[in-house]
Amino acid sequence: MNEQAYDDWLEAGRLLFAGPISFELGVASLAQLPEANLPEIAFAGRSNVGKSSLVNAVAGRKALARASTEPGRTRELNFFNVGDRLRLADLPGYGYAKAPKTEIARWTALTRDYLRGRPSLKRVILLIDSRHGVKEADREVMKILDEAAVSYQIVLTKSDKLKPTELKQVVTATEADIRKRPAAHPQIVATSSETGLGIDVLRAEIAALT
Ligand code: GDP
């Protein structure tokens, strides 16, 4: 991509998220899913990975994701409508060891069924804490996505917590980790909701899918 094309690509991302964005609904079962009438991008990651913060940063809204994840809503799939052009799906965080087993089973099943069977799902943004790298629970999700041929892209969160050289090492290690995974997008995006690093790139990646 030349410089002008890159600027245009970023600008398309900026414009998409400069428009109206609203919380649509939270669902606790697949029967309640909204009609698959818009392209959908899902955000997934381990609990505490920084998912709510990143959804808010991408949307440029302070409390969009948090507002929908009040107690009782955190185990739901939450949907946001972005200018009637696309839907963001905020999936329940996984790998939270303290949750009761029955609850874990319920939300794992819901998420897995959603990921495998959603015709409008264009891509999963798979969040990895840059301090921790890829964990076993993340590999399980990647396996589901590879098997279902659902495209996914790794986005590193909390990159501000690492020194630039450390961050480079994590990016390189993660690239090696996904090289042989068939449904993984080869490009890894390092982000920080605190500093705004990579948010423009992530917006552009999403806009390019609509
Ligand atoms: P979620 O459970 O995945 O939705 O995670 P949250 O967005 O609630 O964030 C979990 C914790 O990480 C909170 O204490 C956030 O303040 C912190 N956090 C999230 N994103 C960042 C980031 O980009 N940089 C830093 N330094 N902290 C972050």
PDB file of C-alpha atoms in Angstrom, residues 104-194:
ATOM      1  CA  ILE A 104     -18.329 -21.829  32.610  1.00  0.00           C
ATOM      2  CA  ALA A 105     -19.887 -24.729  30.712  1.00  0.00           C
ATOM      3  CA  ARG A 106     -22.929 -22.652  29.819  1.00  0.00           C
ATOM      4  CA  TRP A 107     -21.032 -19.697  28.438  1.00  0.00           C
ATOM      5  CA  THR A 108     -18.433 -21.836  26.691  1.00  0.00           C
ATOM      6  CA  ALA A 109     -21.231 -23.637  24.861  1.00  0.00           C
ATOM      7  CA  LEU A 110     -22.965 -20.383  23.951  1.00  0.00           C
ATOM      8  CA  THR A 111     -19.779 -18.804  22.640  1.00  0.00           C
ATOM      9  CA  ARG A 112     -18.677 -21.899  20.755  1.00  0.00           C
ATOM     10  CA  ASP A 113     -22.065 -22.314  19.083  1.00  0.00           C
ATOM     11  CA  TYR A 114     -22.072 -18.641  18.138  1.00  0.00           C
ATOM     12  CA  LEU A 115     -18.557 -18.790  16.667  1.00  0.00           C
ATOM     13  CA  ARG A 116     -19.270 -21.928  14.679  1.00  0.00           C
ATOM     14  CA  GLY A 117     -22.656 -21.029  13.308  1.00  0.00           C
ATOM     15  CA  ARG A 118     -22.952 -17.306  12.663  1.00  0.00           C
ATOM     16  CA  PRO A 119     -23.211 -16.700   8.910  1.00  0.00           C
ATOM     17  CA  SER A 120     -22.645 -12.933   9.177  1.00  0.00           C
ATOM     18  CA  LEU A 121     -19.470 -13.259  11.275  1.00  0.00           C
ATOM     19  CA  LYS A 122     -16.675 -11.690   9.221  1.00  0.00           C
ATOM     20  CA  ARG A 123     -13.848 -11.871  11.698  1.00  0.00           C
ATOM     21  CA  VAL A 124     -13.020 -12.498  15.316  1.00  0.00           C
ATOM     22  CA  ILE A 125     -10.675 -10.049  16.991  1.00  0.00           C
ATOM     23  CA  LEU A 126      -8.854 -12.295  19.431  1.00  0.00           C
ATOM     24  CA  LEU A 127      -7.349 -10.276  22.248  1.00  0.00           C
ATOM     25  CA  ILE A 128      -4.139 -11.357  23.929  1.00  0.00           C
ATOM     26  CA  ASP A 129      -2.609  -9.521  26.888  1.00  0.00           C
ATOM     27  CA  SER A 130       0.816  -8.471  25.615  1.00  0.00           C
ATOM     28  CA  ARG A 131       2.353  -9.179  29.036  1.00  0.00           C
ATOM     29  CA  HIS A 132       1.095 -12.768  29.079  1.00  0.00           C
ATOM     30  CA  GLY A 133       1.190 -13.892  25.455  1.00  0.00           C
ATOM     31  CA  VAL A 134      -0.898 -16.761  24.062  1.00  0.00           C
ATOM     32  CA  LYS A 135      -2.293 -19.065  26.775  1.00  0.00           C
ATOM     33  CA  GLU A 136      -3.851 -22.514  26.626  1.00  0.00           C
ATOM     34  CA  ALA A 137      -7.399 -21.111  26.757  1.00  0.00           C
ATOM     35  CA  ASP A 138      -6.553 -18.915  23.736  1.00  0.00           C
ATOM     36  CA  ARG A 139      -5.268 -21.941  21.814  1.00  0.00           C
ATOM     37  CA  GLU A 140      -8.566 -23.724  22.454  1.00  0.00           C
ATOM     38  CA  VAL A 141     -10.466 -20.795  20.940  1.00  0.00           C
ATOM     39  CA  MET A 142      -8.072 -20.662  17.950  1.00  0.00           C
ATOM     40  CA  LYS A 143      -8.656 -24.359  17.401  1.00  0.00           C
ATOM     41  CA  ILE A 144     -12.425 -23.852  17.292  1.00  0.00           C
ATOM     42  CA  LEU A 145     -11.983 -20.984  14.815  1.00  0.00           C
ATOM     43  CA  ASP A 146      -9.505 -22.889  12.617  1.00  0.00           C
ATOM     44  CA  GLU A 147     -11.839 -25.880  12.493  1.00  0.00           C
ATOM     45  CA  ALA A 148     -14.859 -23.718  11.683  1.00  0.00           C
ATOM     46  CA  ALA A 149     -12.807 -21.684   9.151  1.00  0.00           C
ATOM     47  CA  VAL A 150     -13.741 -18.420  10.876  1.00  0.00           C
ATOM     48  CA  SER A 151     -11.129 -15.762  10.144  1.00  0.00           C
ATOM     49  CA  TYR A 152      -9.494 -14.227  13.222  1.00  0.00           C
ATOM     50  CA  GLN A 153      -6.890 -11.613  13.956  1.00  0.00           C
ATOM     51  CA  ILE A 154      -4.703 -11.400  17.033  1.00  0.00           C
ATOM     52  CA  VAL A 155      -4.714  -8.036  18.757  1.00  0.00           C
ATOM     53  CA  LEU A 156      -2.313  -7.466  21.640  1.00  0.00           C
ATOM     54  CA  THR A 157      -3.719  -5.379  24.499  1.00  0.00           C
ATOM     55  CA  LYS A 158      -2.067  -3.216  27.168  1.00  0.00           C
ATOM     56  CA  SER A 159       1.019  -2.703  24.979  1.00  0.00           C
ATOM     57  CA  ASP A 160       1.872   0.405  27.008  1.00  0.00           C
ATOM     58  CA  LYS A 161       2.930  -1.901  29.831  1.00  0.00           C
ATOM     59  CA  LEU A 162       5.898  -3.219  27.812  1.00  0.00           C
ATOM     60  CA  LYS A 163       9.091  -1.567  26.613  1.00  0.00           C
ATOM     61  CA  PRO A 164       9.251  -1.246  22.803  1.00  0.00           C
ATOM     62  CA  THR A 165      11.873  -4.025  22.538  1.00  0.00           C
ATOM     63  CA  GLU A 166       9.787  -6.339  24.729  1.00  0.00           C
ATOM     64  CA  LEU A 167       6.712  -5.603  22.654  1.00  0.00           C
ATOM     65  CA  LYS A 168       8.614  -6.462  19.466  1.00  0.00           C
ATOM     66  CA  GLN A 169       9.589  -9.802  20.964  1.00  0.00           C
ATOM     67  CA  VAL A 170       5.977 -10.593  21.883  1.00  0.00           C
ATOM     68  CA  VAL A 171       4.814  -9.680  18.365  1.00  0.00           C
ATOM     69  CA  THR A 172       7.494 -11.923  16.832  1.00  0.00           C
ATOM     70  CA  ALA A 173       6.704 -14.820  19.173  1.00  0.00           C
ATOM     71  CA  THR A 174       2.973 -14.507  18.514  1.00  0.00           C
ATOM     72  CA  GLU A 175       3.549 -14.370  14.749  1.00  0.00           C
ATOM     73  CA  ALA A 176       5.498 -17.624  15.009  1.00  0.00           C
ATOM     74  CA  ASP A 177       2.721 -19.103  17.111  1.00  0.00           C
ATOM     75  CA  ILE A 178       0.026 -18.482  14.499  1.00  0.00           C
ATOM     76  CA  ARG A 179       2.037 -19.108  11.326  1.00  0.00           C
ATOM     77  CA  LYS A 180       0.599 -22.566  10.797  1.00  0.00           C
ATOM     78  CA  ARG A 181      -2.932 -21.729  11.842  1.00  0.00           C
ATOM     79  CA  PRO A 182      -5.119 -21.709   8.737  1.00  0.00           C
ATOM     80  CA  ALA A 183      -7.732 -19.136   9.771  1.00  0.00           C
ATOM     81  CA  ALA A 184      -5.373 -16.664  11.472  1.00  0.00           C
ATOM     82  CA  HIS A 185      -4.745 -13.294   9.835  1.00  0.00           C
ATOM     83  CA  PRO A 186      -0.936 -12.997   9.573  1.00  0.00           C
ATOM     84  CA  GLN A 187      -0.843  -9.373  10.795  1.00  0.00           C
ATOM     85  CA  ILE A 188      -0.767  -8.812  14.539  1.00  0.00           C
ATOM     86  CA  VAL A 189      -1.925  -5.457  15.870  1.00  0.00           C
ATOM     87  CA  ALA A 190      -0.372  -4.111  19.069  1.00  0.00           C
ATOM     88  CA  THR A 191      -2.772  -1.805  20.899  1.00  0.00           C
ATOM     89  CA  SER A 192      -3.165   0.209  24.042  1.00  0.00           C
ATOM     90  CA  SER A 193      -6.475   1.606  25.213  1.00  0.00           C
ATOM     91  CA  GLU A 194      -4.492   3.900  27.520  1.00  0.00           C
TER      92      GLU A 194
END
